[in-house]
Structures are given as C-alpha cells and as structure tokens.
Amino acid sequence: MTLLASFTHPVADAQRAFRRILKAMSEPGVMVSLPLAQGWGELSPAATAVLLTLVDQESALWLDQRVDSDTLRSNLRFHTGVPIVAERDALFALTHAAANPDPALFAAGDNMAPEKSTTLIVEVPALNGGLTLRLSGPGLRESRAIAPQLPAAILHYLRERPHPFPQGVDLIFTCGEAMMALPRTTDVEVC
C-alpha cells in the first residue's frame, strides 16, 4: 500500500478548497485553483483536492478503469473512507476524458429527489483550446464563453440534455491545479 500526502493542514486546506469548489459551482465556467503538492497516482492535484474535499464514508464513488489503481484506492480508503462502487448511480464518479464518458449513463436524480444525481469529475487535457461553449443561466449575470477540451460524449450530452431540469448530472472538469464546473442548471450552447 502506497500512501501519499493529502492536505498539509487538513482542516484549513479542506475549507479553502471547499470555498473554491463552491465558487466554481455557483459561477459556472469560472476557473479556480486547487493547489496540492501532488496528485494521487495519475490524478491531477485538482482532482485529488476535489476528492479530498467532497467524498467521505457516507457518499459512494464510481471509478473509471482509466483512473482506477491500487494507489488511488488505498489513498481514498485511508484519507476519505469513501466506498468505491461498481454501479454508476453513485453520488460521485471519477473518469478521464480519454475514456469518452457519457454523462447520460450516470444517475440524473428524479423530480422528487434531484439531489440523488451523480457529480461527474472528469480529468481533461486542458481547460482551454477546445470547442467554445456559451454558458448562461443561474450564477451568470451575462453569458460566458469557455473552451475546455471535452470528449465527444460530453459535448453530445451538453447539446442534447436528455434529462429535464431539475434532473441531470453536475460536471466538474480538472486539469493540473485548476478546475471548473458546469452544474445541471447551466444552459450550454455548443458553438
């Protein structure tokens, strides 16, 4: 078992990371920094910080085989206690853009319990240089353009939005020490 470092100051750093994640979720398309000394295994520092901040023994996590490893599992078990499940209806899912993950395959909640949807954390090659997306909706005073490098399945999901609001999957994109979010409330136009 290879244990890697988590936050240097666990309480203060987790609170700081939580505030930044909250900013990204409440202001879709805003890039925030989640500095961490290192990521676990092949994960970026930002994805590792998101996991350290959001998952715990009362949430469930689905891992894509592209990111799954013994190192990641041992550190998740030691630092967070999160149960790792095989079903895609987990509260959190972690994948890599290279896996071309389809958000429609994850839990979208329902009208009575929209909070039972999955938050999909996707490691992407870059948070810029991709197809331009125009965002509007809650948290945005005016439309905002972003261009993360997203796989085809996510772009298709954003175009089609197969689940009517309040259902849907919340998306978190990570790369290096940066992250941005697209909550299900955001209207996305793929340019």
PDB file of C-alpha atoms in Angstrom:
ATOM      1  CA  MET A   1       0.000   0.000   0.000  1.00  0.00           C
ATOM      2  CA  THR A   2       1.429   3.358  -1.053  1.00  0.00           C
ATOM      3  CA  LEU A   3       0.099   6.253   0.991  1.00  0.00           C
ATOM      4  CA  LEU A   4       0.537   9.714  -0.449  1.00  0.00           C
ATOM      5  CA  ALA A   5       0.146  13.102   1.187  1.00  0.00           C
ATOM      6  CA  SER A   6      -3.188  14.823   1.484  1.00  0.00           C
ATOM      7  CA  PHE A   7      -3.643  18.438   2.524  1.00  0.00           C
ATOM      8  CA  THR A   8      -0.763  19.912   4.558  1.00  0.00           C
ATOM      9  CA  HIS A   9      -3.240  21.449   7.022  1.00  0.00           C
ATOM     10  CA  PRO A  10      -6.251  19.136   6.614  1.00  0.00           C
ATOM     11  CA  VAL A  11      -8.985  21.292   8.159  1.00  0.00           C
ATOM     12  CA  ALA A  12      -7.922  24.710   6.854  1.00  0.00           C
ATOM     13  CA  ASP A  13      -6.933  23.407   3.399  1.00  0.00           C
ATOM     14  CA  ALA A  14     -10.186  21.417   3.013  1.00  0.00           C
ATOM     15  CA  GLN A  15     -12.197  24.504   3.972  1.00  0.00           C
ATOM     16  CA  ARG A  16     -10.263  26.624   1.479  1.00  0.00           C
ATOM     17  CA  ALA A  17     -10.756  24.012  -1.264  1.00  0.00           C
ATOM     18  CA  PHE A  18     -14.472  23.737  -0.440  1.00  0.00           C
ATOM     19  CA  ARG A  19     -14.933  27.507  -0.812  1.00  0.00           C
ATOM     20  CA  ARG A  20     -13.183  27.416  -4.204  1.00  0.00           C
ATOM     21  CA  ILE A  21     -15.253  24.441  -5.407  1.00  0.00           C
ATOM     22  CA  LEU A  22     -18.396  26.244  -4.238  1.00  0.00           C
ATOM     23  CA  LYS A  23     -17.316  29.338  -6.202  1.00  0.00           C
ATOM     24  CA  ALA A  24     -16.820  27.213  -9.333  1.00  0.00           C
ATOM     25  CA  MET A  25     -20.228  25.528  -8.908  1.00  0.00           C
ATOM     26  CA  SER A  26     -22.061  28.799  -8.236  1.00  0.00           C
ATOM     27  CA  GLU A  27     -20.314  30.677 -11.072  1.00  0.00           C
ATOM     28  CA  PRO A  28     -20.270  28.165 -13.956  1.00  0.00           C
ATOM     29  CA  GLY A  29     -17.229  28.370 -16.198  1.00  0.00           C
ATOM     30  CA  VAL A  30     -15.043  30.182 -13.662  1.00  0.00           C
ATOM     31  CA  MET A  31     -11.641  28.546 -13.342  1.00  0.00           C
ATOM     32  CA  VAL A  32     -10.411  28.126  -9.769  1.00  0.00           C
ATOM     33  CA  SER A  33      -7.094  26.912  -8.437  1.00  0.00           C
ATOM     34  CA  LEU A  34      -6.908  23.927  -6.079  1.00  0.00           C
ATOM     35  CA  PRO A  35      -3.211  23.712  -5.250  1.00  0.00           C
ATOM     36  CA  LEU A  36      -1.935  20.490  -3.734  1.00  0.00           C
ATOM     37  CA  ALA A  37       1.643  19.231  -3.542  1.00  0.00           C
ATOM     38  CA  GLN A  38       0.847  16.224  -5.733  1.00  0.00           C
ATOM     39  CA  GLY A  39      -1.991  14.224  -7.196  1.00  0.00           C
ATOM     40  CA  TRP A  40      -2.567  10.606  -6.296  1.00  0.00           C
ATOM     41  CA  GLY A  41      -1.235   8.227  -8.908  1.00  0.00           C
ATOM     42  CA  GLU A  42      -2.182   9.549 -12.335  1.00  0.00           C
ATOM     43  CA  LEU A  43      -4.652  12.092 -10.939  1.00  0.00           C
ATOM     44  CA  SER A  44      -4.071  15.813 -11.154  1.00  0.00           C
ATOM     45  CA  PRO A  45      -3.655  17.798  -7.930  1.00  0.00           C
ATOM     46  CA  ALA A  46      -7.047  19.450  -8.614  1.00  0.00           C
ATOM     47  CA  ALA A  47      -8.909  16.125  -8.972  1.00  0.00           C
ATOM     48  CA  THR A  48      -7.218  14.851  -5.816  1.00  0.00           C
ATOM     49  CA  ALA A  49      -8.215  18.020  -3.929  1.00  0.00           C
ATOM     50  CA  VAL A  50     -11.833  17.671  -5.137  1.00  0.00           C
ATOM     51  CA  LEU A  51     -11.934  14.084  -3.857  1.00  0.00           C
ATOM     52  CA  LEU A  52     -10.335  15.012  -0.524  1.00  0.00           C
ATOM     53  CA  THR A  53     -12.901  17.773  -0.093  1.00  0.00           C
ATOM     54  CA  LEU A  54     -16.163  16.253  -1.321  1.00  0.00           C
ATOM     55  CA  VAL A  55     -16.158  12.483  -0.787  1.00  0.00           C
ATOM     56  CA  ASP A  56     -16.455  10.711   2.548  1.00  0.00           C
ATOM     57  CA  GLN A  57     -17.635   7.440   4.066  1.00  0.00           C
ATOM     58  CA  GLU A  58     -21.291   8.401   3.517  1.00  0.00           C
ATOM     59  CA  SER A  59     -21.011   9.049  -0.208  1.00  0.00           C
ATOM     60  CA  ALA A  60     -20.188   6.498  -2.889  1.00  0.00           C
ATOM     61  CA  LEU A  61     -17.636   6.822  -5.687  1.00  0.00           C
ATOM     62  CA  TRP A  62     -17.542   5.101  -9.079  1.00  0.00           C
ATOM     63  CA  LEU A  63     -14.084   4.874 -10.690  1.00  0.00           C
ATOM     64  CA  ASP A  64     -13.441   4.553 -14.394  1.00  0.00           C
ATOM     65  CA  GLN A  65     -10.840   1.884 -15.197  1.00  0.00           C
ATOM     66  CA  ARG A  66      -8.614   4.556 -16.810  1.00  0.00           C
ATOM     67  CA  VAL A  67      -8.075   6.238 -13.424  1.00  0.00           C
ATOM     68  CA  ASP A  68      -8.523   3.254 -11.115  1.00  0.00           C
ATOM     69  CA  SER A  69      -5.370   1.955  -9.433  1.00  0.00           C
ATOM     70  CA  ASP A  70      -4.267   0.349  -6.185  1.00  0.00           C
ATOM     71  CA  THR A  71      -2.545   3.603  -5.187  1.00  0.00           C
ATOM     72  CA  LEU A  72      -5.723   5.625  -5.731  1.00  0.00           C
ATOM     73  CA  ARG A  73      -7.909   3.104  -3.904  1.00  0.00           C
ATOM     74  CA  SER A  74      -5.589   2.864  -0.868  1.00  0.00           C
ATOM     75  CA  ASN A  75      -5.365   6.643  -0.551  1.00  0.00           C
ATOM     76  CA  LEU A  76      -9.112   7.089  -0.937  1.00  0.00           C
ATOM     77  CA  ARG A  77      -9.714   4.424   1.718  1.00  0.00           C
ATOM     78  CA  PHE A  78      -7.145   5.920   4.120  1.00  0.00           C
ATOM     79  CA  HIS A  79      -7.852   9.651   3.649  1.00  0.00           C
ATOM     80  CA  THR A  80     -11.605   9.688   2.950  1.00  0.00           C
ATOM     81  CA  GLY A  81     -13.122   6.286   3.732  1.00  0.00           C
ATOM     82  CA  VAL A  82     -15.342   6.596   0.635  1.00  0.00           C
ATOM     83  CA  PRO A  83     -16.951   3.335  -0.512  1.00  0.00           C
ATOM     84  CA  ILE A  84     -15.996   2.526  -4.114  1.00  0.00           C
ATOM     85  CA  VAL A  85     -18.889   1.002  -6.036  1.00  0.00           C
ATOM     86  CA  ALA A  86     -19.397  -0.649  -9.420  1.00  0.00           C
ATOM     87  CA  GLU A  87     -22.802   0.948 -10.085  1.00  0.00           C
ATOM     88  CA  ARG A  88     -22.982   4.224 -11.974  1.00  0.00           C
ATOM     89  CA  ASP A  89     -25.658   5.601  -9.652  1.00  0.00           C
ATOM     90  CA  ALA A  90     -23.019   6.706  -7.116  1.00  0.00           C
ATOM     91  CA  LEU A  91     -23.088  10.292  -5.830  1.00  0.00           C
ATOM     92  CA  PHE A  92     -19.639  10.851  -7.361  1.00  0.00           C
ATOM     93  CA  ALA A  93     -17.876   9.403 -10.385  1.00  0.00           C
ATOM     94  CA  LEU A  94     -14.287   9.925 -11.485  1.00  0.00           C
ATOM     95  CA  THR A  95     -13.138   9.437 -15.050  1.00  0.00           C
ATOM     96  CA  HIS A  96     -10.695  10.653 -17.688  1.00  0.00           C
ATOM     97  CA  ALA A  97     -11.621  12.446 -20.900  1.00  0.00           C
ATOM     98  CA  ALA A  98      -9.806   9.735 -22.877  1.00  0.00           C
ATOM     99  CA  ALA A  99     -12.491   7.274 -21.703  1.00  0.00           C
ATOM    100  CA  ASN A 100     -15.106   9.415 -23.537  1.00  0.00           C
ATOM    101  CA  PRO A 101     -17.531   9.174 -20.595  1.00  0.00           C
ATOM    102  CA  ASP A 102     -21.240   9.561 -21.348  1.00  0.00           C
ATOM    103  CA  PRO A 103     -22.918  11.568 -18.550  1.00  0.00           C
ATOM    104  CA  ALA A 104     -26.302  10.143 -19.615  1.00  0.00           C
ATOM    105  CA  LEU A 105     -25.223   6.754 -18.183  1.00  0.00           C
ATOM    106  CA  PHE A 106     -24.999   8.169 -14.642  1.00  0.00           C
ATOM    107  CA  ALA A 107     -27.763   8.885 -12.131  1.00  0.00           C
ATOM    108  CA  ALA A 108     -29.752  12.001 -13.002  1.00  0.00           C
ATOM    109  CA  GLY A 109     -31.941  12.002  -9.899  1.00  0.00           C
ATOM    110  CA  ASP A 110     -35.676  12.464 -10.319  1.00  0.00           C
ATOM    111  CA  ASN A 111     -38.197  15.241  -9.809  1.00  0.00           C
ATOM    112  CA  MET A 112     -38.749  14.281  -6.164  1.00  0.00           C
ATOM    113  CA  ALA A 113     -35.055  13.771  -5.321  1.00  0.00           C
ATOM    114  CA  PRO A 114     -32.826  15.628  -7.818  1.00  0.00           C
ATOM    115  CA  GLU A 115     -30.012  15.591  -5.251  1.00  0.00           C
ATOM    116  CA  LYS A 116     -29.568  11.859  -5.918  1.00  0.00           C
ATOM    117  CA  SER A 117     -27.790  12.621  -9.173  1.00  0.00           C
ATOM    118  CA  THR A 118     -24.132  11.978  -9.870  1.00  0.00           C
ATOM    119  CA  THR A 119     -21.418  14.605  -9.823  1.00  0.00           C
ATOM    120  CA  LEU A 120     -19.060  13.539 -12.612  1.00  0.00           C
ATOM    121  CA  ILE A 121     -15.422  14.574 -12.121  1.00  0.00           C
ATOM    122  CA  VAL A 122     -13.570  14.470 -15.447  1.00  0.00           C
ATOM    123  CA  GLU A 123      -9.815  14.827 -15.896  1.00  0.00           C
ATOM    124  CA  VAL A 124      -9.382  16.777 -19.152  1.00  0.00           C
ATOM    125  CA  PRO A 125      -6.229  17.544 -21.174  1.00  0.00           C
ATOM    126  CA  ALA A 126      -6.777  21.315 -20.813  1.00  0.00           C
ATOM    127  CA  LEU A 127      -9.376  23.813 -19.650  1.00  0.00           C
ATOM    128  CA  ASN A 128      -8.907  25.867 -22.814  1.00  0.00           C
ATOM    129  CA  GLY A 129      -8.249  25.280 -26.508  1.00  0.00           C
ATOM    130  CA  GLY A 130     -11.362  23.155 -27.095  1.00  0.00           C
ATOM    131  CA  LEU A 131     -14.718  23.785 -28.736  1.00  0.00           C
ATOM    132  CA  THR A 132     -16.276  27.038 -27.500  1.00  0.00           C
ATOM    133  CA  LEU A 133     -19.251  26.705 -25.158  1.00  0.00           C
ATOM    134  CA  ARG A 134     -21.526  29.671 -24.374  1.00  0.00           C
ATOM    135  CA  LEU A 135     -22.939  29.462 -20.855  1.00  0.00           C
ATOM    136  CA  SER A 136     -25.982  31.198 -19.419  1.00  0.00           C
ATOM    137  CA  GLY A 137     -28.329  30.688 -16.505  1.00  0.00           C
ATOM    138  CA  PRO A 138     -28.136  30.881 -12.706  1.00  0.00           C
ATOM    139  CA  GLY A 139     -24.889  32.343 -11.379  1.00  0.00           C
ATOM    140  CA  LEU A 140     -24.150  34.179 -14.621  1.00  0.00           C
ATOM    141  CA  ARG A 141     -25.057  37.844 -14.970  1.00  0.00           C
ATOM    142  CA  GLU A 142     -24.261  37.658 -18.690  1.00  0.00           C
ATOM    143  CA  SER A 143     -23.287  34.795 -20.958  1.00  0.00           C
ATOM    144  CA  ARG A 144     -19.780  33.423 -20.596  1.00  0.00           C
ATOM    145  CA  ALA A 145     -17.639  31.606 -23.173  1.00  0.00           C
ATOM    146  CA  ILE A 146     -15.358  28.733 -22.162  1.00  0.00           C
ATOM    147  CA  ALA A 147     -13.422  26.195 -24.218  1.00  0.00           C
ATOM    148  CA  PRO A 148     -12.308  23.154 -22.182  1.00  0.00           C
ATOM    149  CA  GLN A 149     -11.066  20.194 -24.214  1.00  0.00           C
ATOM    150  CA  LEU A 150     -14.019  17.842 -23.772  1.00  0.00           C
ATOM    151  CA  PRO A 151     -14.648  14.387 -25.217  1.00  0.00           C
ATOM    152  CA  ALA A 152     -17.390  13.844 -27.816  1.00  0.00           C
ATOM    153  CA  ALA A 153     -19.805  12.097 -25.413  1.00  0.00           C
ATOM    154  CA  ILE A 154     -19.828  15.065 -23.017  1.00  0.00           C
ATOM    155  CA  LEU A 155     -20.328  17.545 -25.872  1.00  0.00           C
ATOM    156  CA  HIS A 156     -23.236  15.407 -27.119  1.00  0.00           C
ATOM    157  CA  TYR A 157     -24.735  15.336 -23.607  1.00  0.00           C
ATOM    158  CA  LEU A 158     -24.431  19.134 -23.308  1.00  0.00           C
ATOM    159  CA  ARG A 159     -26.138  19.582 -26.707  1.00  0.00           C
ATOM    160  CA  GLU A 160     -28.996  17.155 -26.058  1.00  0.00           C
ATOM    161  CA  ARG A 161     -29.530  17.421 -22.265  1.00  0.00           C
ATOM    162  CA  PRO A 162     -31.632  14.224 -22.125  1.00  0.00           C
ATOM    163  CA  HIS A 163     -32.829  14.884 -18.567  1.00  0.00           C
ATOM    164  CA  PRO A 164     -35.358  17.672 -17.910  1.00  0.00           C
ATOM    165  CA  PHE A 165     -34.454  20.077 -15.099  1.00  0.00           C
ATOM    166  CA  PRO A 166     -34.166  19.548 -12.096  1.00  0.00           C
ATOM    167  CA  GLN A 167     -32.704  16.222 -13.180  1.00  0.00           C
ATOM    168  CA  GLY A 168     -29.224  15.991 -14.633  1.00  0.00           C
ATOM    169  CA  VAL A 169     -25.564  15.378 -13.940  1.00  0.00           C
ATOM    170  CA  ASP A 170     -23.270  18.039 -12.477  1.00  0.00           C
ATOM    171  CA  LEU A 171     -19.883  18.192 -14.215  1.00  0.00           C
ATOM    172  CA  ILE A 172     -16.505  19.110 -12.722  1.00  0.00           C
ATOM    173  CA  PHE A 173     -13.518  19.389 -15.066  1.00  0.00           C
ATOM    174  CA  THR A 174      -9.986  19.216 -13.639  1.00  0.00           C
ATOM    175  CA  CYS A 175      -6.557  19.734 -15.156  1.00  0.00           C
ATOM    176  CA  GLY A 176      -3.326  20.331 -13.244  1.00  0.00           C
ATOM    177  CA  GLU A 177      -4.166  22.575 -10.278  1.00  0.00           C
ATOM    178  CA  ALA A 178      -7.272  24.077 -11.920  1.00  0.00           C
ATOM    179  CA  MET A 179     -10.935  23.135 -12.076  1.00  0.00           C
ATOM    180  CA  MET A 180     -14.189  24.477 -13.474  1.00  0.00           C
ATOM    181  CA  ALA A 181     -17.753  23.275 -13.112  1.00  0.00           C
ATOM    182  CA  LEU A 182     -20.921  23.034 -15.177  1.00  0.00           C
ATOM    183  CA  PRO A 183     -23.848  22.366 -12.855  1.00  0.00           C
ATOM    184  CA  ARG A 184     -27.057  20.956 -14.328  1.00  0.00           C
ATOM    185  CA  THR A 185     -28.690  24.407 -14.001  1.00  0.00           C
ATOM    186  CA  THR A 186     -26.392  25.885 -16.639  1.00  0.00           C
ATOM    187  CA  ASP A 187     -27.679  26.342 -20.182  1.00  0.00           C
ATOM    188  CA  VAL A 188     -24.915  25.404 -22.605  1.00  0.00           C
ATOM    189  CA  GLU A 189     -24.767  26.306 -26.270  1.00  0.00           C
ATOM    190  CA  VAL A 190     -22.066  24.475 -28.182  1.00  0.00           C
ATOM    191  CA  CYS A 191     -20.672  26.925 -30.744  1.00  0.00           C
TER     192      CYS A 191
END
